[in-house]
Short mmCIF file of C-alpha atoms in Angstrom, two decimals:
data_model
loop_
_atom_site.label_atom_id
_atom_site.label_comp_id
_atom_site.label_asym_id
_atom_site.label_seq_id
_atom_site.Cartn_x
_atom_site.Cartn_y
_atom_site.Cartn_z
CA MET A 535 29.33 54.71 4.42
CA ARG A 536 28.26 57.09 1.63
CA GLY A 537 30.73 56.13 -1.05
CA ILE A 538 34.27 55.29 -2.10
CA LYS A 539 36.91 56.91 -4.31
CA ILE A 540 39.62 54.82 -5.96
CA LYS A 541 42.73 56.08 -7.70
CA ASN A 542 44.85 54.14 -10.16
CA LEU A 543 43.10 50.79 -9.77
CA TYR A 544 45.07 48.29 -11.88
CA GLY A 545 47.25 51.22 -12.87
CA ARG A 546 44.56 52.95 -14.97
CA PHE A 547 41.12 53.37 -13.37
CA TYR A 548 39.98 56.38 -11.33
CA TYR A 549 36.50 55.97 -9.84
CA GLU A 550 34.14 57.89 -7.59
CA ILE A 551 31.17 55.80 -6.49
CA MET A 552 28.58 57.51 -4.30
CA LEU A 553 25.80 55.27 -3.00
CA ALA A 554 22.30 56.09 -4.22
CA GLU A 555 19.90 57.59 -1.69
CA GLU A 556 17.23 55.04 -2.67
CA GLY A 557 19.22 52.33 -0.88
CA MET A 558 20.34 50.43 -3.99
CA THR A 559 23.33 51.20 -6.23
CA ILE A 560 24.00 49.32 -9.48
CA LEU A 561 27.61 49.02 -10.69
CA THR A 562 28.00 48.35 -14.40
CA GLY A 563 30.88 48.33 -16.86
CA PRO A 564 32.85 46.13 -19.25
CA ASN A 565 34.69 43.02 -18.11
CA GLY A 566 37.98 43.83 -16.44
CA PHE A 567 36.96 47.28 -15.19
CA GLY A 568 36.84 46.16 -11.55
CA LYS A 569 33.16 45.75 -10.62
CA SER A 570 33.69 42.58 -8.58
CA THR A 571 36.99 43.91 -7.25
CA ILE A 572 35.21 46.95 -5.80
CA LEU A 573 32.74 44.66 -4.00
CA HIS A 574 35.63 42.60 -2.61
CA MET A 575 37.36 45.83 -1.61
CA ILE A 576 34.38 46.98 0.47
CA GLY A 577 34.15 43.52 2.01
CA ALA A 578 37.84 43.61 2.94
CA LEU A 579 37.45 47.04 4.53
CA ALA A 580 34.59 45.83 6.71
CA ASN A 581 36.19 42.49 7.62
CA SER A 582 39.60 43.76 8.75
CA ASP A 583 41.41 42.15 5.80
CA MET A 584 44.24 44.64 5.47
CA GLU A 585 46.41 42.13 3.61
CA PHE A 586 43.96 42.25 0.70
CA PHE A 587 45.22 45.73 -0.17
CA PHE A 588 48.85 44.64 -0.45
CA ASP A 589 47.84 42.35 -3.32
CA LEU A 590 45.59 44.91 -5.01
CA PRO A 591 47.18 47.28 -7.59
CA PHE A 592 46.04 50.82 -6.67
CA SER A 593 47.50 54.08 -5.37
CA GLU A 594 44.77 55.45 -3.08
CA ILE A 595 41.35 54.51 -1.68
CA GLU A 596 39.18 57.00 0.17
CA VAL A 597 36.21 55.65 2.11
CA ILE A 598 33.57 58.35 2.49
CA GLY A 599 31.66 58.12 5.76
CA ASN A 600 28.35 59.63 6.77
CA GLY A 601 29.91 62.48 8.74
CA ASP A 602 31.95 65.41 7.47
CA ASP A 603 35.08 64.23 9.32
CA SER A 604 34.68 60.46 8.89
CA ASN A 605 36.54 59.94 5.61
CA PHE A 606 39.30 57.35 5.68
CA VAL A 607 42.27 57.07 3.30
CA ILE A 608 44.49 54.10 2.39
CA ARG A 609 47.53 54.84 0.20
CA LYS A 610 49.91 52.34 -1.31
CA GLU A 611 53.56 53.15 -1.94
CA LYS A 612 55.94 50.40 -3.03
CA GLU A 613 55.74 47.69 -0.33
CA SER A 614 53.92 49.74 2.31
CA LEU A 615 50.37 50.79 3.08
CA PHE A 616 49.70 54.20 4.59
CA ILE A 617 46.48 53.68 6.50
CA ASP A 618 44.98 56.78 8.10
CA GLY A 619 48.43 58.40 7.69
CA LYS A 620 50.37 55.59 9.39
CA GLU A 621 52.79 53.31 7.55
CA PHE A 622 52.58 49.51 7.74
CA ASP A 623 54.47 46.82 5.89
CA ARG A 624 53.16 43.35 5.09
CA GLN A 625 55.04 41.72 7.95
CA ARG A 626 53.43 44.02 10.51
CA ILE A 627 49.98 43.31 9.08
CA ASN A 628 50.63 39.55 9.10
CA GLU A 629 51.60 39.68 12.78
CA TRP A 630 48.19 41.06 13.57
CA LYS A 631 46.38 37.72 13.75
CA ASN A 632 43.22 38.56 15.65
CA PRO A 633 40.92 40.55 13.32
CA LYS A 634 38.02 40.26 15.78
CA GLY A 635 39.98 41.25 18.86
CA TRP A 636 38.92 44.87 18.63
CA LEU A 637 35.33 43.87 19.32
CA HIS A 638 36.24 43.11 22.91
CA LEU A 639 38.19 46.27 23.59
CA ASP A 640 35.37 48.63 24.59
CA GLY A 641 37.54 51.51 23.44
CA LYS A 642 40.61 50.44 25.51
CA PHE A 643 43.26 49.53 23.00
CA GLU A 644 46.40 49.99 25.09
CA ASN A 645 46.10 46.70 26.97
CA MET A 646 45.30 44.51 23.97
CA TYR A 647 48.72 44.23 22.37
CA SER A 648 52.25 44.86 23.58
CA ASP A 649 53.47 46.47 20.36
CA HIS A 650 52.21 50.02 19.82
CA ARG A 651 52.23 49.59 16.04
CA THR A 652 49.89 46.61 16.34
CA ASP A 653 47.71 48.73 18.62
CA GLU A 654 47.51 51.25 15.80
CA ILE A 655 46.16 48.59 13.42
CA THR A 656 43.50 47.69 15.96
CA LYS A 657 42.42 51.32 16.20
CA ILE A 658 42.32 51.56 12.41
CA VAL A 659 40.13 48.46 12.11
CA PHE A 660 37.79 49.84 14.76
CA THR A 661 37.47 53.13 12.88
CA LEU A 662 36.85 51.40 9.55
CA LYS A 663 34.17 49.19 11.08
CA GLN A 664 32.40 52.25 12.40
CA ILE A 665 32.36 53.76 8.89
CA THR A 666 31.34 50.66 6.91
CA GLY A 667 29.14 48.90 9.45
CA ASN A 668 28.28 45.26 8.80
CA VAL A 669 28.84 44.00 5.25
CA PHE A 670 27.21 40.89 3.80
CA PHE A 671 28.62 39.59 0.51
CA ILE A 672 26.59 37.33 -1.80
CA GLU A 673 29.29 36.17 -4.20
CA GLU A 674 29.02 34.87 -7.75
CA GLN A 675 29.25 31.19 -6.80
CA ARG A 676 26.11 30.50 -4.76
CA LEU A 677 24.85 27.02 -5.60
CA VAL A 678 27.74 24.90 -4.36
CA LYS A 679 30.17 25.44 -1.52
CA SER A 680 32.87 23.49 0.26
CA GLY A 681 31.90 22.20 3.67
CA VAL A 682 32.39 19.48 6.26
CA GLU A 683 29.85 16.71 6.82
CA ARG A 684 29.68 13.95 9.45
CA ARG A 685 29.53 10.39 8.15
CA THR A 686 28.86 7.19 10.11
CA ARG A 687 30.99 4.20 9.17
CA ALA A 688 29.77 0.61 9.06
CA ASP A 689 31.39 -0.03 12.47
CA GLY A 690 29.42 2.82 14.01
CA SER A 691 32.31 5.26 14.26
CA ARG A 692 31.84 8.80 12.95
CA VAL A 693 34.22 10.73 10.74
CA MET A 694 34.31 14.22 9.28
CA GLU A 695 34.59 14.51 5.51
CA ARG A 696 35.13 17.61 3.38
CA ARG A 697 32.80 17.69 0.39
CA LEU A 698 30.82 19.98 -1.85
CA ILE A 699 27.43 20.94 -0.42
CA GLN A 700 24.43 21.99 -2.52
CA THR A 701 23.41 25.31 -1.03
CA VAL A 702 19.77 24.89 -2.06
CA LYS A 703 19.42 21.87 0.25
CA GLU A 704 21.31 23.63 3.02
CA ILE A 705 18.95 26.63 3.08
CA SER A 706 15.96 24.34 3.57
CA GLU A 707 17.52 22.98 6.76
CA LYS A 708 18.57 26.47 7.84
CA LEU A 709 15.02 27.74 7.45
CA ARG A 710 13.58 24.80 9.38
CA MET A 711 16.03 25.46 12.24
CA LYS A 712 15.27 29.19 12.18
CA MET A 713 11.55 28.48 12.53
CA ASN A 714 12.11 26.05 15.39
CA LYS A 715 14.34 28.53 17.18
CA THR A 716 11.61 31.16 16.93
CA THR A 717 9.12 28.67 18.36
CA LYS A 718 11.34 28.24 21.41
CA GLY A 719 11.23 31.99 21.92
CA TYR A 720 7.44 31.87 21.64
CA SER A 721 7.25 29.04 24.19
CA ALA A 722 9.37 30.96 26.68
CA ILE A 723 7.24 34.12 26.56
CA SER A 724 4.07 32.02 26.50
CA ASN A 725 5.03 30.15 29.69
CA GLU A 726 5.91 33.42 31.38
CA LEU A 727 2.59 35.04 30.47
CA ASP A 728 0.52 31.99 31.35
CA SER A 729 2.13 31.75 34.78
CA THR A 730 1.13 35.31 35.64
CA PHE A 731 -2.30 35.30 33.97
CA PRO A 732 -4.36 35.11 37.22
CA GLN A 733 -2.54 38.03 38.86
CA ARG A 734 -2.82 40.20 35.77
CA LEU A 735 -6.50 39.29 35.35
CA PHE A 736 -7.37 40.42 38.87
CA ALA A 737 -5.37 43.61 38.35
CA GLN A 738 -7.12 44.42 35.05
CA GLU A 739 -9.68 47.16 35.61
CA VAL A 740 -10.92 47.92 32.08
CA GLY A 741 -12.44 45.37 29.73
CA LEU A 742 -13.12 45.18 26.00
CA SER A 743 -16.19 46.50 24.27
CA GLU A 744 -17.98 44.15 21.89
CA ARG A 745 -16.68 46.16 18.90
CA GLU A 746 -13.09 45.88 20.17
CA PHE A 747 -13.64 42.17 20.77
CA ASN A 748 -14.77 41.57 17.18
CA GLU A 749 -11.84 43.56 15.77
CA LYS A 750 -9.27 41.73 17.88
CA LEU A 751 -10.82 38.35 17.14
CA LEU A 752 -10.64 39.00 13.39
CA SER A 753 -7.01 40.11 13.68
CA MET A 754 -6.18 37.07 15.76
CA ARG A 755 -7.76 34.68 13.25
CA GLU A 756 -5.75 36.22 10.41
CA LYS A 757 -2.51 35.86 12.35
CA VAL A 758 -3.22 32.29 13.44
CA SER A 759 -4.03 31.44 9.81
CA LYS A 760 -0.53 32.62 8.85
CA LEU A 761 1.03 30.53 11.60
CA GLN A 762 -0.88 27.44 10.54
CA LYS A 763 0.13 28.03 6.91
CA TYR A 764 3.73 27.28 7.94
CA GLY A 765 2.88 24.43 10.29
CA ILE A 766 3.05 26.52 13.45
CA SER A 767 -0.13 25.48 15.24
CA ASN A 768 0.67 25.65 18.96
CA VAL A 769 -1.27 28.86 19.58
CA GLY A 770 -4.41 27.12 20.83
CA LYS A 771 -8.06 26.94 19.76
CA PHE A 772 -10.25 30.04 19.83
CA ASP A 773 -13.21 29.37 17.53
CA ASP A 774 -15.55 28.97 20.51
CA ILE A 775 -14.74 32.38 22.01
CA LEU A 776 -17.86 34.49 22.38
CA PHE A 777 -18.24 37.98 23.76
CA LYS A 778 -19.76 38.21 27.20
CA GLU A 779 -19.81 41.37 29.26
CA ASP A 780 -18.78 39.45 32.36
CA ASP A 781 -15.67 38.19 30.55
CA ALA A 782 -14.61 41.57 29.12
CA ARG A 783 -11.60 41.97 31.42
CA ALA A 784 -10.41 38.41 30.87
CA LEU A 785 -10.82 38.77 27.11
CA LYS A 786 -8.68 41.91 27.10
CA VAL A 787 -5.85 40.15 28.96
CA TYR A 788 -6.24 37.12 26.66
CA PHE A 789 -5.96 39.15 23.45
CA ASP A 790 -3.13 41.30 24.81
CA ASP A 791 -1.23 38.12 25.68
CA PHE A 792 -1.77 36.73 22.19
CA GLU A 793 -0.32 39.90 20.65
CA MET A 794 2.78 39.63 22.84
CA LYS A 795 3.20 35.98 21.91
CA TYR A 796 2.68 36.63 18.21
CA ARG A 797 5.40 39.31 18.21
CA GLN A 798 7.88 36.45 18.63
CA TYR A 799 6.82 35.24 15.18
CA GLU A 800 5.99 38.52 13.46
CA ASN A 801 9.33 39.23 11.79
CA LEU A 802 9.71 35.58 10.72
CA ILE A 803 6.18 35.50 9.29
CA ASN A 804 6.76 38.74 7.36
CA CYS A 805 9.96 37.28 5.90
CA LEU A 806 8.24 33.99 5.01
CA GLU A 807 5.38 35.84 3.32
CA LEU A 808 7.78 37.94 1.24
CA TYR A 809 9.97 34.95 0.35
CA THR A 810 7.14 32.66 -0.75
CA GLU A 811 5.46 35.50 -2.66
CA ILE A 812 8.63 36.24 -4.65
CA ILE A 813 9.33 32.57 -5.39
CA ASN A 814 5.76 31.72 -6.38
CA ASP A 815 5.61 34.79 -8.59
CA ARG A 816 8.55 33.43 -10.59
CA PHE A 817 8.15 29.68 -10.69
CA LEU A 818 6.01 28.29 -13.51
CA PHE A 819 4.04 25.08 -12.90
CA LYS A 820 5.59 24.86 -9.43
CA LYS A 821 4.96 26.37 -6.02
CA ILE A 822 6.91 26.64 -2.81
CA LEU A 823 5.66 25.44 0.56
CA VAL A 824 7.51 26.07 3.80
CA SER A 825 6.87 24.21 7.05
CA ILE A 826 8.43 24.19 10.48
CA ASN A 827 8.98 20.42 10.30
CA ASP A 828 10.32 19.99 6.77
CA GLY A 829 11.73 23.33 5.63
CA ILE A 830 11.30 24.05 1.91
CA HIS A 831 9.17 21.91 -0.41
CA ILE A 832 8.53 22.47 -4.10
CA LEU A 833 5.31 21.01 -5.53
CA ASP A 834 4.06 20.52 -9.07
CA THR A 835 0.96 22.74 -9.35
CA ASP A 836 -0.87 20.20 -11.56
CA ASN A 837 -0.62 17.06 -9.45
CA GLU A 838 0.83 18.28 -6.11
CA ALA A 839 3.77 15.88 -6.55
CA GLU A 840 6.90 16.94 -4.69
CA ILE A 841 9.90 17.95 -6.78
CA PRO A 842 13.29 17.33 -5.13
CA LEU A 843 15.28 20.53 -4.69
CA GLU A 844 18.26 19.08 -6.54
CA LYS A 845 16.02 18.46 -9.60
CA LEU A 846 15.20 22.14 -10.05
CA SER A 847 16.76 24.13 -12.87
CA SER A 848 19.87 26.19 -12.11
CA GLY A 849 17.82 29.39 -12.40
CA GLU A 850 15.24 28.12 -9.92
CA LYS A 851 18.00 27.12 -7.49
CA GLU A 852 19.63 30.53 -7.90
CA THR A 853 16.34 32.22 -7.08
CA LEU A 854 15.73 30.11 -3.97
CA VAL A 855 19.25 30.63 -2.62
CA LEU A 856 19.65 34.29 -3.53
CA PHE A 857 16.36 35.48 -2.04
CA TYR A 858 16.81 33.29 1.04
CA GLN A 859 20.09 35.04 1.73
CA LEU A 860 18.60 38.45 1.00
CA ILE A 861 15.56 38.04 3.21
CA PHE A 862 16.69 35.79 6.06
CA GLU A 863 20.43 36.27 6.48
CA VAL A 864 21.13 39.96 5.92
CA SER A 865 20.78 41.94 9.15
CA GLU A 866 19.47 45.49 9.41
CA ASP A 867 21.85 48.44 9.10
CA SER A 868 24.12 46.46 6.77
CA ILE A 869 25.73 46.97 3.39
CA LEU A 870 24.73 44.13 1.10
CA LEU A 871 27.01 43.30 -1.84
CA ILE A 872 25.64 41.15 -4.68
CA ASP A 873 27.87 39.97 -7.51
CA GLU A 874 26.15 39.21 -10.83
CA PRO A 875 22.61 38.39 -9.62
CA GLU A 876 21.59 37.66 -13.23
CA ILE A 877 23.43 34.32 -13.31
CA SER A 878 21.07 31.63 -14.68
CA LEU A 879 18.05 33.95 -14.38
CA HIS A 880 15.55 34.30 -17.21
CA ILE A 881 15.23 37.82 -18.67
CA ALA A 882 11.77 38.26 -17.14
CA TRP A 883 13.20 37.41 -13.69
CA GLN A 884 16.08 39.84 -14.20
CA ARG A 885 13.64 42.65 -14.97
CA LYS A 886 11.86 42.11 -11.65
CA PHE A 887 15.03 41.84 -9.60
CA ALA A 888 15.51 45.54 -8.77
CA GLU A 889 11.82 45.85 -7.86
CA ASP A 890 12.13 42.93 -5.44
CA ILE A 891 15.29 44.36 -3.90
CA MET A 892 13.45 47.61 -3.26
CA ALA A 893 10.68 45.66 -1.51
CA ILE A 894 13.25 43.99 0.73
CA ILE A 895 14.96 47.32 1.48
CA LYS A 896 11.63 48.69 2.75
CA GLY A 897 11.60 46.04 5.46
CA LYS A 898 15.26 46.44 6.45
CA LYS A 899 17.61 49.37 6.87
CA ILE A 900 20.17 48.14 4.38
CA ASN A 901 22.20 49.58 1.52
CA VAL A 902 22.57 47.30 -1.50
CA ILE A 903 25.38 47.44 -4.07
CA ILE A 904 24.95 45.23 -7.14
CA ALA A 905 27.60 44.47 -9.76
CA THR A 906 26.02 43.37 -13.02
CA HIS A 907 26.35 43.10 -16.80
CA SER A 908 22.60 42.84 -17.28
CA VAL A 909 20.69 45.65 -18.95
CA GLN A 910 17.53 43.93 -17.67
CA ILE A 911 18.65 44.33 -14.03
CA ILE A 912 19.00 48.08 -14.59
CA ASN A 913 15.55 48.14 -16.24
CA GLY A 914 14.86 51.86 -16.04
CA ASN A 915 16.87 52.46 -12.87
CA ARG A 916 19.43 54.68 -14.60
CA ARG A 917 19.45 57.17 -11.71
CA ILE A 918 21.00 54.57 -9.38
CA GLN A 919 23.44 53.19 -11.96
CA ARG A 920 27.16 53.91 -11.62
CA ASP A 921 28.84 52.93 -14.89
CA LEU A 922 32.58 52.35 -14.60
CA GLY A 923 33.01 52.51 -18.37
CA GLU A 924 31.62 56.05 -18.44
CA GLN A 925 33.83 57.12 -15.52
CA TYR A 926 36.92 55.76 -17.24
CA LYS A 927 35.97 57.48 -20.49
CA ASN A 928 35.34 60.79 -18.75
CA GLY A 929 38.45 60.51 -16.58
CA LEU A 930 36.64 61.36 -13.33
CA ASN A 931 38.92 62.02 -10.33
CA LYS A 932 42.07 61.59 -12.41
CA GLY A 933 44.70 63.93 -11.10
#
């Protein structure tokens, strides 16, 4: 997706928003001009929520794809939507109750539904998904969400209760589980390599030189140090390894195996390094520690006392949650939507936000769209700003 054009939003706004080539686009404008609505609109397009557009006042939306012939148009006339030139009423959209069904079609739509008009919706959703790709939406409310928790009664029976969950505590558990899951992947590849070590050793014809040995040993120590930093210490001891010409072939297989095992952790370690660096760069008198057993810990830098996550300031919680989602939950080749990232953030943190987003973009193939009121978020990034107030004033795209 390269951009979107919107006509007559709320009966008055005409916008053309082309995504910046740098990978991040900043939407600005006065309250009521539709910044958040545009983010929700893109989310609805990607998530098959056609009903969203019946409730949205507009006359036409054109989604601009990456190819010359991949544009997609939705028009609204009275009580109908004209999607890719085909007319649908609300009832027909409501009857289409399986928004994920198209994922299982493998291009064969005719056998999925009995009604040809419902088949047409499925084709439309498939086409839209191809244009937008995956979309991840970080909404304005991030610190608390509604969820279901299990509770054990006094008699030992268990019940499910709906309650508000503090997201900052939830991400700590998520991160701990993510690290443990990665360790299982490491264990699987480790067992496989260890079981075939003798055969591969006998088949190895070329060994390491002493220079190569020293380089690989240094690299290995650096990587193991990173693993131990996060409580991942099941990679074995190696301090007593010395270079011997007779062992050159075995050493090569040993180091090659370590590299293959470490690849199971590499992406996770890179994400952990970036996450802890960003958090520690912001927090004053506190530091973050992450471990495979306990998840996220915050310590007082003066006395090393642990600070409960729920005792952090709202800005600190926002930072922990927001950057966790950015770094650990957004997949590659996605569009990331962020609504008002400045909430509860100090001005100095807002100024660094765009810089940090750019650092994250370098590690992932993602396109980020931010809706904000903050001049500090823009912070010299005028070239990637799309101001809705200016477009309304200039009357862009108004026919």
